[in-house]
Structures are given as C-alpha cells and as structure tokens.
Amino acid sequence: MSASAPGVMGLRTDFKLLIGGELVDGAESLDVINPATGAVFARCPAAGKAQLDHAVTTARHASHAWSGKSFEERAAAIKRMAAVLRANQDTLAELLTREQGKPVGQSRDEIGRAASQSEGMAGIAIPVEKLMEDAGRRIELHYRPLGVVGIITPWNAPINLAAGPLVSALYTGNTVVLKPSPYTPLSTLKMGELLRDVFPAGVINIIAGGDELGQWMTEHPGIDKISFTGSVATGKKVMASAAGTLKRVTLELGGNDPAIVLDDVDPQVVAPKLFFAAFVNSGQVCMAIKRIYAHERIYDALCEALAAEARKARVGDGLDPQTQYGPIQNRMQYDKVVGILEDTRRNGARILAGGEVPSRPGYFFPPTIVANVEEHSRLVREEQFGPIVPVLKFRDIEDVIRRANDTRYGLAGSVWSHDPERAAAIAARLEVGTAWVNQHRATSATVPFGGAKESGVGRQYSVLGLKGYMEAQVISVLKQAM
Ligand code: NAD
C-alpha cells in the first residue's frame, strides 16, 4: 500500500469506497496490476480501521429499516440491481478483464450470470413454517435477519462471488459490508458506485483493502456474520477469529475436484467437456476439475484427445477477442503453479501438452496436461488453481472411489459414462458437496452449493443457503387467555 496519489503516471484512479451512501476516498490506497502485462494500471482507495467502523455503524443503522421491509420489497431492489449490472455489462467486463485476466467474453458472462443468479435468489420463498397447531397451541418457525453481514471475496470471479452472498444477505433482510480481494478490487468498487442509488444509504457498503482489513472484519463486534469465499487456509483463520464473537459463518473454500471417466465413454466426446471444465479461467475456479481419473481401457485415447485440446487453446491477453485462456491472475499464484510444474517434472511424469512457460511480460502459462503422475505428488494432492491438470489411470471402481475421496477437500466431483445411471451410483459415493454426472460446474440459484470436509461450512444459494443468513426463531403460542 502507498499514499493516495490520484492521476499519477497515467494510472486509472477513478475509484471510490461506498460507505453510508457516500462515495469516499480511502485512508490508504492499493495498486492494482494487470496480469496480462505484469504492470500496475490502477490505484484505488483502501479503507482504514476507522472507515471499517464507520461502514459497520452505518450498516447497523440502515438495518432497522431494511429488515422491516418485506421480501417482495427487497426483491424489487435486487431486480433493479440486476438491471443495473446488465446495463453496465460491457464497461464492467472490460475492467474485470483488465484486473483479473479472463477473456472479456467470460467477464461479460460472469456479470450476466451475477444478474440472473440474483434474480433467481430473489424469487425464492422463505415462508413461516407451522410446526404444529391444535386447539390449545400453535408453534411456528420463523426466520429473522441476522443484522450486519461482512462479505470477503477472492480474486478469481470477483463479481459473481460478491453477488451471491450480497444478494443472499440483502434479500433476507441484512445489511452488508463487502471487501473484495486486494488483487481485484476495481470491478467490485465500480459495482458499488452503480448500486449506490439502488439501495438505501448504508444498506451496502463496499470497502477495498488488504488481508488485514478482512481480519478486522472477522474480529469486529458490530458484524454478525461473515460470508467468506477463498482458500482453506484463510477460511480456517476466519472461523477461528469469528469464534471470538460467535459470528455465524458461511465458508466457501478451495477444492480438488476429481472427474472419474468410465471405460464406456467416447474419449473424443468427453475430452472437450473435461478440458473446458478443467481450464476455464485458466483453472482458477474453485470447482474446476483438478484431477482426471481415466479407466485404463480409454486412458491413452483420452490423454491424446485432452492434449489435442490443449495444443489448440489460444492463450493471450483477455482483451483480445481471439483469446480463450488468459494469464494466471497474480505473481504469487503463478509462482505456485510453476513450482508444481517443476515438482511434476522432477517426479518423472509425462508432460503431454504445454509445460513450456513463455518468457514474456504477464503471468502466462499454457494449458498443460500431465500423464503418469504419482498419486502423492503436489499436482495431485494440492489445489493447483492453475492451468495444469493430471490424468491418472485406474482399473477398479472401488480403487478409484477410494483415491478420489483420499483428500481433505470435498467441494465437488463428477463421473462420466455412456450410462448415466451407472455413473450416478458412483457419484453418490463421492465425499463432496456436489457430485455431477456427465457434466461439471453446473450450478443454479435454487440449488445449494458448498463444500464437504475442508472445502467449506454451510451452503450458498437456494433456500438452504439463504437460511444461513437468518436466525431461526420459534414462536410458541399457548392459546389461553391470561
Ligand atoms: P484467499 O483466502 O487468499 O483470500 C480471499 C480473501 O480473504 C481476500 O479478500 C483476502 O484479502 C481475504 N483475507 C486474507 N487473509 C485474511 C484473514 N486473515 N482474515 C480475513 N480475510 C482475509 O483466497 P484467494 O487466493 O483470493 O482465492 C482463491 C481461493 O478461493 C482458492 O482456494 C479457491 O478454490 C477459493 N474459492 C472458493 C470458492 C467456493 O465457492 N468454494 C469460489 C472461488 C474461490
């Protein structure tokens, strides 16, 4: 972080924090790098501790009126939010690509998806549940807002991963303090500017800042819940810190998703689908396929078909309309993926495609397919979160289920077969929050998403996810005049 200096060196500096309905400068500032060039291109405000306090105070104040509104009134505001996102899709997408690196068409999709998921969630009913009623008694289960929700997001899909928790919190009657990742704060701050007049002052506060700002949020006595999306390691710190004030938490953490490919598939048909689900956003997706287990009968053909996909992938600056795969988002992640590649080479694996890191500015890394990988290697055990994927061989179904489940991660997984029911029986044995058959990465506003094991706590989306932003309250009425 450095002192705020607007307009210097041709940097974009047209960013503000949103606190209490006002667009304000930060106590500090953050430099933001374009991963396609490796150079700083923007400087944005970063909140200090006093600004966090102010955001929490205004959110608390606004929560009295906001929590008193009906679901329908809040849904109407969320629909206006979706319309604003769509109306500004192109400008937001360009900024998102500049800070995140993904192809601009996929940035547009991310914003469109944030809009449609928001509308989808705002259509979910959360009725009062009647638990029993007879002549003498009535017992009901109500759901009340929690108060102020702190939302902390990662850098891989900043708009979509902000919109899910944001809309969940707002629709259920909470107010929000939202902090994007310091690597990708800009599109979220712009979204805040655009939403300033959509919600009453103080209902949404958007403050950029470094990791320490996230920690202050988790400790803050004025915040009732933390909705965190990010790595397992940080998720554990968030949960430990939130324990100090017994905040509620929803944690959406990392994954190491297996895809099990059975012996009866056509490798030519499944390879492009597996490839896209593994490499979209250059592998920087929590629920990307991160390990491919292929039956020995189709192993060689599938490896070759995946390698062919990798060889024809167009890697480049996300602003170039020809680009299919952009750079890795930041230097730290790039170094990690390069380290995993070197470890993979040292262990004698076969690199079937990719593996040559270009010496050019930016954090580019070609889609890389690796065969004959040791099960205990870093590439198999860790969440690589980048464009390098192992293809492992299996013969026996029991053995592959054991290997797929032999991890502390449990976000999602998939099974691929000519016979969907055969695959479904295997999918049900995966220790994951979502097990797909003949698809991967399919989510929707009405279907819960989240991790088993160390991939998370709680769920986002759906009635189940929304109830995580509310407190259950029993109303028990004894029908006797006193
Ligand atoms: P990260 O954990 O490093 O950071 C996430 C956010 O936490 C950032 O805003 C960061 O500033 C903040 N932070 C850092 N230290 C903190 C602390 N001590 N207390 C509070 N906040 C703190 O994660 P990342 O590298 O930005 O994101 C990549 C990770 O996110 C991957 O593991 C990926 O799988 C995961 N992810 C999960 C999902 C999901 O839905 N399950 C979705 C996307 C990404």
Coordinates of C-alpha atoms and ligand atoms in Angstrom, one line a residue:
M1 CA 0.0 0.0 0.0
S2 CA 1.1 3.5 -0.6
A3 CA -0.2 7.1 -0.1
S4 CA -3.0 8.1 -2.4
A5 CA -1.9 10.0 -5.5
P6 CA -4.7 10.4 -8.0
G7 CA -3.9 10.5 -11.6
V8 CA -0.1 9.8 -11.4
M9 CA 1.7 8.0 -14.2
G10 CA -1.4 7.6 -16.3
L11 CA -2.9 5.2 -13.8
R12 CA -6.6 4.9 -13.5
T13 CA -7.7 6.4 -10.2
D14 CA -11.4 6.9 -10.7
F15 CA -12.4 4.6 -7.8
K16 CA -14.2 5.3 -4.5
L17 CA -15.3 3.4 -1.5
L18 CA -19.0 3.3 -0.8
I19 CA -19.7 4.0 2.9
G20 CA -23.1 5.1 4.2
G21 CA -24.3 6.0 0.8
E22 CA -21.3 8.3 0.1
L23 CA -18.5 7.7 -2.4
V24 CA -15.3 8.5 -0.4
D25 CA -11.6 8.2 -0.7
G26 CA -9.6 5.7 1.4
A27 CA -7.3 6.3 4.3
E28 CA -4.8 4.4 2.2
S29 CA -4.6 3.1 -1.4
L30 CA -3.9 -0.1 -3.3
D31 CA -2.0 -0.6 -6.6
V32 CA -3.7 -3.0 -9.0
I33 CA -1.7 -5.0 -11.6
N34 CA -3.0 -6.1 -15.0
P35 CA -1.9 -9.8 -15.1
A36 CA -1.6 -9.7 -18.9
T37 CA 1.3 -7.2 -18.6
G38 CA 2.5 -7.6 -15.0
A39 CA 2.3 -3.8 -14.7
V40 CA 0.3 -1.6 -12.3
F41 CA -2.5 0.1 -14.2
A42 CA -4.8 1.5 -11.5
R43 CA -4.7 2.8 -8.0
C44 CA -7.8 2.6 -5.8
P45 CA -8.7 3.6 -2.2
A46 CA -8.3 1.3 0.7
A47 CA -10.2 1.6 3.9
G48 CA -8.5 2.1 7.3
K49 CA -9.8 0.8 10.6
A50 CA -11.9 3.9 11.3
Q51 CA -13.6 3.6 7.9
L52 CA -14.5 0.0 8.6
D53 CA -16.0 1.1 11.9
H54 CA -18.0 3.8 10.1
A55 CA -19.2 1.3 7.5
V56 CA -20.3 -1.1 10.2
T57 CA -22.1 1.7 12.1
T58 CA -24.0 2.9 9.0
A59 CA -24.9 -0.7 8.1
R60 CA -26.2 -1.3 11.6
H61 CA -28.2 1.9 11.4
A62 CA -29.7 1.0 8.0
S63 CA -30.6 -2.5 9.1
H64 CA -33.5 -1.3 11.2
A65 CA -35.5 0.0 8.2
W66 CA -34.2 -2.6 5.7
S67 CA -35.0 -5.6 7.9
G68 CA -38.5 -4.2 8.3
K69 CA -39.2 -4.4 4.6
S70 CA -41.0 -7.3 3.0
F71 CA -39.2 -10.0 0.9
E72 CA -41.1 -8.5 -2.1
E73 CA -39.8 -5.0 -1.5
R74 CA -36.3 -6.3 -1.1
A75 CA -36.7 -8.5 -4.2
A76 CA -37.7 -5.4 -6.2
A77 CA -34.5 -3.6 -5.3
I78 CA -32.5 -6.7 -6.2
K79 CA -34.2 -6.8 -9.6
R80 CA -33.2 -3.2 -10.1
M81 CA -29.6 -4.2 -9.2
A82 CA -29.7 -7.0 -11.8
A83 CA -30.9 -4.5 -14.4
V84 CA -28.0 -2.1 -13.5
L85 CA -25.5 -4.9 -13.8
R86 CA -26.8 -5.8 -17.3
A87 CA -26.9 -2.1 -18.4
N88 CA -23.2 -1.8 -17.5
Q89 CA -22.1 -5.2 -18.5
D90 CA -19.6 -4.1 -21.2
T91 CA -17.8 -1.5 -19.1
L92 CA -17.7 -3.6 -16.0
A93 CA -16.5 -6.6 -18.2
E94 CA -13.6 -4.6 -19.6
L95 CA -12.4 -3.5 -16.2
L96 CA -12.9 -7.1 -14.8
T97 CA -10.7 -8.5 -17.6
R98 CA -8.0 -5.8 -17.0
E99 CA -7.7 -6.6 -13.3
Q100 CA -8.5 -10.4 -13.4
G101 CA -7.2 -11.5 -16.8
K102 CA -10.0 -13.7 -18.0
P103 CA -11.2 -13.4 -21.6
V104 CA -13.6 -10.4 -21.9
G105 CA -16.5 -12.6 -23.2
Q106 CA -16.2 -14.7 -20.0
S107 CA -16.1 -11.4 -18.0
R108 CA -19.4 -10.5 -19.7
D109 CA -20.8 -13.9 -18.9
E110 CA -19.7 -13.5 -15.2
I111 CA -21.7 -10.3 -14.9
G112 CA -24.7 -11.6 -16.8
R113 CA -24.6 -14.7 -14.5
A114 CA -24.4 -12.5 -11.4
A115 CA -27.5 -10.7 -12.6
S116 CA -29.5 -13.8 -13.4
Q117 CA -28.5 -15.6 -10.2
S118 CA -29.5 -12.5 -8.2
E119 CA -33.0 -12.5 -9.8
G120 CA -33.2 -16.3 -9.2
M121 CA -32.4 -16.0 -5.5
A122 CA -34.8 -13.1 -5.1
G123 CA -37.6 -15.4 -6.3
I124 CA -37.1 -18.0 -3.5
A125 CA -39.8 -18.1 -0.9
I126 CA -38.9 -18.4 2.8
P127 CA -42.3 -18.9 4.5
V128 CA -43.1 -19.2 8.1
E129 CA -43.2 -23.0 8.9
K130 CA -46.1 -24.2 11.0
L131 CA -44.6 -27.0 13.2
M132 CA -47.9 -27.9 14.9
E133 CA -51.3 -26.5 15.7
D134 CA -54.2 -27.8 17.8
A135 CA -57.0 -26.3 19.9
G136 CA -54.6 -25.4 22.7
R137 CA -51.3 -24.5 21.0
R138 CA -49.6 -23.2 17.9
I139 CA -45.9 -23.5 17.2
E140 CA -44.3 -21.8 14.2
L141 CA -40.7 -21.5 12.9
H142 CA -39.8 -18.0 11.7
Y143 CA -36.6 -16.8 10.1
R144 CA -35.2 -13.4 11.1
P145 CA -32.3 -11.4 9.6
L146 CA -29.0 -11.6 11.5
G147 CA -28.1 -7.9 11.2
V148 CA -24.9 -6.9 9.5
V149 CA -23.1 -9.3 7.2
G150 CA -19.4 -9.0 6.4
I151 CA -18.6 -10.4 2.9
I152 CA -15.0 -11.2 1.9
T153 CA -14.3 -12.3 -1.6
P154 CA -11.4 -13.8 -3.6
W155 CA -9.8 -12.8 -7.0
N156 CA -10.9 -15.5 -9.4
A157 CA -14.5 -14.3 -10.0
P158 CA -14.9 -11.1 -8.1
I159 CA -18.4 -10.0 -9.4
N160 CA -20.1 -13.4 -9.3
L161 CA -18.7 -14.4 -5.9
A162 CA -19.7 -11.0 -4.5
A163 CA -23.2 -11.1 -5.9
G164 CA -24.1 -14.5 -4.5
P165 CA -23.5 -13.6 -0.8
L166 CA -24.5 -10.0 -1.3
V167 CA -28.0 -10.8 -2.6
S168 CA -28.4 -13.6 -0.1
A169 CA -27.7 -11.2 2.8
L170 CA -29.8 -8.3 1.3
Y171 CA -32.8 -10.4 0.3
T172 CA -33.0 -12.0 3.8
G173 CA -33.1 -8.5 5.4
N174 CA -29.4 -7.9 6.4
T175 CA -27.2 -5.0 5.5
V176 CA -23.7 -5.5 4.2
V177 CA -20.0 -4.6 4.4
L178 CA -18.3 -6.1 1.5
K179 CA -14.5 -6.4 0.9
P180 CA -13.1 -7.6 -2.4
S181 CA -9.6 -9.2 -2.8
P182 CA -6.8 -6.6 -2.9
Y183 CA -5.8 -8.2 -6.3
T184 CA -9.2 -7.4 -7.9
P185 CA -10.9 -4.6 -6.1
L186 CA -11.8 -2.4 -9.0
S187 CA -14.9 -4.0 -10.6
T188 CA -16.4 -4.5 -7.2
L189 CA -15.9 -0.9 -6.3
K190 CA -17.4 0.2 -9.6
M191 CA -20.4 -2.1 -8.9
G192 CA -20.8 -0.3 -5.6
E193 CA -20.8 3.1 -7.3
L194 CA -23.5 1.8 -9.7
L195 CA -25.6 0.4 -6.9
R196 CA -25.4 3.5 -4.7
D197 CA -28.8 4.7 -5.7
V198 CA -30.4 1.3 -5.9
F199 CA -30.4 0.6 -2.2
P200 CA -31.0 3.0 0.7
A201 CA -27.8 4.6 2.2
G202 CA -25.9 2.2 4.4
V203 CA -27.6 -1.0 3.2
I204 CA -24.5 -1.9 1.1
N205 CA -21.0 -0.7 2.0
I206 CA -18.1 -1.6 -0.2
I207 CA -14.6 -1.1 1.1
A208 CA -11.4 -2.3 -0.5
G209 CA -8.4 -3.2 1.5
G210 CA -5.7 -5.8 2.2
D211 CA -5.8 -9.0 4.1
E212 CA -5.7 -7.1 7.4
L213 CA -9.0 -5.4 6.6
G214 CA -10.5 -8.9 6.2
Q215 CA -9.2 -9.9 9.6
W216 CA -10.5 -6.8 11.3
M217 CA -13.9 -7.6 9.8
T218 CA -13.8 -11.1 11.3
E219 CA -13.0 -9.7 14.7
H220 CA -15.5 -6.8 14.6
P221 CA -18.1 -6.9 17.3
G222 CA -20.6 -5.0 15.1
I223 CA -20.6 -7.7 12.4
D224 CA -23.0 -10.6 13.0
K225 CA -22.0 -13.0 10.2
I226 CA -19.0 -13.5 7.8
S227 CA -19.6 -14.9 4.4
F228 CA -16.2 -15.8 3.2
T229 CA -15.0 -17.2 -0.2
G230 CA -11.4 -18.0 -0.5
S231 CA -8.7 -20.6 0.4
V232 CA -8.9 -23.3 3.0
A233 CA -6.0 -21.8 4.9
T234 CA -7.6 -18.4 5.2
G235 CA -11.0 -20.0 5.9
K236 CA -9.6 -21.6 9.0
K237 CA -8.3 -18.2 10.2
V238 CA -11.7 -16.7 9.5
M239 CA -13.5 -19.3 11.5
A240 CA -11.1 -19.1 14.5
S241 CA -11.3 -15.3 14.5
A242 CA -15.1 -15.3 14.2
A243 CA -15.3 -17.5 17.2
G244 CA -14.3 -14.6 19.4
T245 CA -17.8 -13.0 18.9
L246 CA -19.6 -16.2 17.9
K247 CA -20.3 -14.8 14.5
R248 CA -22.2 -17.1 12.1
V249 CA -20.0 -18.1 9.1
T250 CA -20.6 -19.4 5.6
L251 CA -17.2 -20.6 4.2
E252 CA -16.8 -21.4 0.5
L253 CA -13.3 -22.7 0.2
G254 CA -11.0 -24.5 -2.1
G255 CA -11.5 -27.8 -4.0
N256 CA -9.5 -30.6 -5.6
D257 CA -12.4 -31.9 -7.7
P258 CA -11.9 -35.4 -9.2
A259 CA -13.5 -36.4 -12.6
I260 CA -13.9 -40.1 -12.9
V261 CA -14.1 -41.2 -16.6
L262 CA -15.5 -44.7 -17.0
D263 CA -14.5 -47.3 -19.6
D264 CA -17.6 -46.9 -21.8
V265 CA -17.2 -43.2 -22.9
D266 CA -16.2 -41.9 -26.3
P267 CA -13.0 -40.1 -25.5
Q268 CA -13.5 -37.7 -28.4
V269 CA -16.8 -36.6 -27.0
V270 CA -15.9 -36.2 -23.3
A271 CA -12.4 -34.6 -23.9
P272 CA -13.6 -31.1 -24.9
K273 CA -16.1 -31.0 -22.0
L274 CA -13.5 -32.2 -19.4
F275 CA -10.9 -29.8 -20.9
F276 CA -13.2 -26.8 -20.6
A277 CA -14.3 -27.7 -17.0
A278 CA -10.6 -28.0 -16.0
F279 CA -9.1 -25.0 -17.8
V280 CA -11.8 -22.3 -18.0
N281 CA -10.5 -19.1 -16.3
S282 CA -7.1 -20.9 -16.7
G283 CA -8.0 -23.4 -14.0
Q284 CA -8.7 -20.6 -11.4
V285 CA -12.1 -21.9 -10.4
C286 CA -12.9 -23.5 -7.1
M287 CA -15.0 -26.2 -8.8
A288 CA -12.7 -26.7 -11.8
I289 CA -11.8 -30.3 -12.5
K290 CA -8.4 -30.7 -10.8
R291 CA -7.8 -34.4 -11.1
I292 CA -8.9 -36.6 -14.0
Y293 CA -9.1 -40.4 -13.3
A294 CA -9.5 -42.3 -16.6
H295 CA -10.2 -46.1 -16.9
E296 CA -7.2 -47.9 -18.4
R297 CA -9.2 -49.0 -21.4
I298 CA -9.7 -45.4 -22.6
Y299 CA -6.7 -43.8 -20.9
D300 CA -4.3 -43.4 -23.8
A301 CA -7.1 -42.2 -26.2
L302 CA -8.4 -39.7 -23.6
C303 CA -4.9 -38.4 -22.8
E304 CA -4.3 -37.8 -26.5
A305 CA -7.7 -36.1 -27.0
L306 CA -7.1 -33.8 -24.0
A307 CA -3.6 -33.0 -25.2
A308 CA -5.0 -32.1 -28.6
E309 CA -7.4 -29.6 -26.9
A310 CA -4.5 -28.1 -25.0
R311 CA -2.5 -27.6 -28.2
K312 CA -5.2 -25.7 -30.0
A313 CA -6.1 -23.5 -27.0
R314 CA -5.5 -19.8 -27.7
V315 CA -3.7 -18.2 -24.7
G316 CA -3.3 -14.4 -24.5
D317 CA -4.5 -11.1 -23.2
G318 CA -8.1 -11.4 -22.2
L319 CA -8.9 -8.1 -24.0
D320 CA -8.0 -9.8 -27.4
P321 CA -11.3 -11.2 -28.7
Q322 CA -9.4 -14.3 -30.0
T323 CA -8.2 -15.3 -26.5
Q324 CA -9.7 -18.3 -24.9
Y325 CA -7.5 -18.6 -21.9
G326 CA -6.0 -15.6 -20.1
P327 CA -3.0 -15.3 -17.7
I328 CA -2.8 -16.5 -14.1
Q329 CA -4.2 -13.7 -12.0
N330 CA -1.2 -12.8 -9.8
R331 CA 2.5 -13.4 -9.3
M332 CA 2.1 -15.5 -6.1
Q333 CA -0.3 -17.9 -7.8
Y334 CA 1.9 -18.0 -11.0
D335 CA 5.0 -19.0 -8.9
K336 CA 3.0 -21.7 -7.2
V337 CA 1.8 -23.2 -10.5
V338 CA 5.4 -23.0 -11.9
G339 CA 6.6 -24.8 -8.7
I340 CA 4.1 -27.5 -9.1
L341 CA 5.2 -28.0 -12.8
E342 CA 8.8 -28.3 -11.7
D343 CA 7.9 -30.8 -8.9
T344 CA 5.9 -32.8 -11.5
R345 CA 8.9 -32.9 -13.9
R346 CA 11.2 -34.0 -11.1
N347 CA 8.9 -36.9 -10.3
G348 CA 9.2 -38.2 -13.8
A349 CA 5.7 -37.5 -15.0
R350 CA 5.0 -37.2 -18.8
I351 CA 4.0 -33.7 -20.0
L352 CA 1.7 -34.4 -22.9
A353 CA 1.0 -30.8 -23.9
G354 CA 2.0 -27.4 -22.6
G355 CA 4.7 -27.2 -19.9
E356 CA 6.8 -24.6 -21.6
V357 CA 6.3 -21.3 -19.7
P358 CA 6.8 -18.4 -22.1
S359 CA 9.3 -15.6 -21.2
R360 CA 7.1 -12.6 -21.9
P361 CA 5.6 -10.0 -19.6
G362 CA 2.5 -11.1 -17.7
Y363 CA 1.7 -14.3 -15.9
F364 CA 1.1 -16.6 -18.8
F365 CA 1.2 -20.3 -18.5
P366 CA -0.1 -22.7 -21.3
P367 CA -2.8 -25.3 -20.6
T368 CA -0.7 -28.3 -19.5
I369 CA -1.8 -32.0 -19.5
V370 CA 0.3 -34.4 -17.4
A371 CA 0.2 -38.2 -17.5
N372 CA 1.8 -40.9 -15.4
V373 CA 1.7 -38.7 -12.3
E374 CA 2.5 -40.1 -8.8
E375 CA -0.6 -40.1 -6.6
H376 CA 1.3 -38.4 -3.7
S377 CA 2.8 -35.6 -6.0
R378 CA 1.9 -32.0 -5.3
L379 CA -0.1 -31.8 -8.5
V380 CA -2.5 -34.5 -7.2
R381 CA -2.5 -33.6 -3.5
E382 CA -2.7 -29.8 -3.6
E383 CA -5.2 -27.4 -5.2
Q384 CA -3.2 -26.3 -8.1
F385 CA -5.6 -23.5 -9.0
G386 CA -4.0 -23.0 -12.4
P387 CA -3.8 -24.4 -16.0
I388 CA -2.1 -27.8 -15.2
V389 CA -4.1 -31.0 -14.8
P390 CA -3.0 -34.6 -14.1
V391 CA -4.6 -37.6 -15.9
L392 CA -4.4 -40.7 -13.6
K393 CA -5.1 -44.3 -14.6
F394 CA -7.5 -46.7 -12.8
R395 CA -8.7 -50.2 -13.4
D396 CA -11.0 -50.9 -10.5
I397 CA -14.1 -48.8 -9.4
E398 CA -13.6 -49.4 -5.7
D399 CA -9.9 -48.3 -6.1
V400 CA -10.8 -45.1 -7.9
I401 CA -13.5 -44.1 -5.5
R402 CA -11.0 -44.5 -2.6
R403 CA -8.4 -42.4 -4.5
A404 CA -10.9 -39.7 -5.4
N405 CA -12.0 -39.5 -1.7
D406 CA -8.5 -39.6 -0.3
T407 CA -8.3 -35.9 0.3
R408 CA -9.3 -33.3 2.9
Y409 CA -11.0 -31.4 0.1
G410 CA -14.7 -32.1 -0.7
L411 CA -16.1 -29.4 -2.9
A412 CA -17.4 -31.2 -6.0
G413 CA -16.7 -34.1 -8.4
S414 CA -18.1 -35.8 -11.5
V415 CA -18.5 -39.2 -13.1
W416 CA -18.6 -39.6 -16.9
S417 CA -20.2 -42.6 -18.6
H418 CA -22.3 -43.7 -21.5
D419 CA -24.7 -44.9 -18.9
P420 CA -25.8 -42.0 -16.7
E421 CA -27.4 -44.3 -14.0
R422 CA -24.2 -46.4 -13.7
A423 CA -22.3 -43.1 -13.2
A424 CA -24.9 -41.7 -10.7
A425 CA -24.4 -44.7 -8.4
I426 CA -20.7 -44.0 -8.3
A427 CA -21.3 -40.2 -8.0
A428 CA -23.3 -40.8 -4.8
R429 CA -20.2 -42.3 -3.2
L430 CA -18.0 -39.2 -3.7
E431 CA -17.5 -37.3 -0.4
V432 CA -18.3 -33.9 -1.9
G433 CA -20.9 -31.1 -1.7
T434 CA -21.9 -31.6 -5.4
A435 CA -21.5 -34.7 -7.5
W436 CA -22.3 -34.3 -11.2
V437 CA -22.9 -36.9 -13.8
N438 CA -21.7 -36.2 -17.4
Q439 CA -21.2 -32.5 -16.5
H440 CA -19.1 -30.4 -14.2
R441 CA -19.6 -26.8 -12.9
A442 CA -23.4 -26.7 -13.4
T443 CA -24.9 -24.5 -10.7
S444 CA -28.1 -22.5 -10.2
A445 CA -29.7 -20.0 -7.8
T446 CA -32.1 -22.6 -6.5
V447 CA -29.6 -25.4 -5.9
P448 CA -27.3 -25.4 -2.8
F449 CA -23.6 -25.1 -3.5
G450 CA -20.8 -25.6 -1.0
G451 CA -18.1 -27.9 0.3
A452 CA -17.9 -31.1 2.3
K453 CA -14.9 -31.7 4.6
E454 CA -12.4 -28.8 4.5
S455 CA -14.0 -27.2 1.4
G456 CA -16.4 -25.3 3.4
V457 CA -19.0 -24.8 6.0
G458 CA -22.7 -24.1 5.1
R459 CA -24.1 -23.6 1.6
Q460 CA -24.7 -20.7 -0.8
Y461 CA -27.7 -20.3 -3.0
S462 CA -31.1 -22.0 -2.6
V463 CA -33.4 -22.0 0.5
L464 CA -30.7 -23.8 2.4
G465 CA -28.1 -21.1 1.6
L466 CA -30.5 -18.2 2.3
K467 CA -31.4 -19.6 5.7
G468 CA -27.7 -19.4 6.6
Y469 CA -28.2 -15.6 6.6
M470 CA -31.0 -15.8 9.1
E471 CA -31.7 -16.9 12.6
A472 CA -34.4 -19.5 13.2
Q473 CA -36.9 -18.3 15.8
V474 CA -39.6 -20.4 17.3
I475 CA -42.9 -18.7 18.1
S476 CA -44.8 -20.9 20.5
V477 CA -48.3 -19.7 21.4
L478 CA -50.4 -21.2 24.2
K479 CA -54.0 -20.3 23.3
Q480 CA -55.1 -19.4 26.8
A481 CA -56.4 -16.1 27.9
M482 CA -54.3 -14.9 30.9
Ligands
NAD1 P1 -7.5 -16.0 0.0 O1 -8.0 -16.9 1.0 O2 -6.1 -15.7 -0.1 O3 -8.2 -14.6 0.1 C1 -9.6 -14.4 0.0 C2 -10.0 -13.1 0.7 O4 -9.7 -13.2 2.1 C3 -9.3 -11.9 0.2 O5 -10.3 -10.8 0.1 C4 -8.3 -11.6 1.2 O6 -7.9 -10.3 1.3 C5 -9.0 -12.1 2.5 N1 -8.1 -12.4 3.6 C6 -6.8 -12.8 3.6 N2 -6.4 -13.1 4.9 C7 -7.5 -12.9 5.7 C8 -7.7 -13.1 7.1 N3 -6.8 -13.5 7.9 N4 -9.0 -12.8 7.6 C9 -9.9 -12.4 6.7 N5 -9.8 -12.2 5.4 C10 -8.6 -12.5 4.9 O7 -8.1 -16.7 -1.4 P2 -7.8 -16.2 -2.9 O8 -6.4 -16.7 -3.2 O9 -8.2 -14.8 -3.1 O10 -8.8 -17.1 -3.7 C11 -8.5 -18.4 -4.2 C12 -9.1 -19.5 -3.3 O11 -10.5 -19.3 -3.2 C13 -9.0 -20.9 -3.9 O12 -8.6 -21.8 -2.9 C14 -10.4 -21.2 -4.4 O13 -10.6 -22.6 -4.6 C15 -11.2 -20.5 -3.4 N6 -12.6 -20.3 -3.9 C16 -13.6 -21.0 -3.4 C17 -14.9 -20.8 -4.0 C18 -16.1 -21.6 -3.5 O14 -17.2 -21.2 -3.8 N7 -15.9 -22.7 -2.7 C19 -15.1 -19.9 -5.0 C20 -14.0 -19.2 -5.5 C21 -12.7 -19.4 -5.0

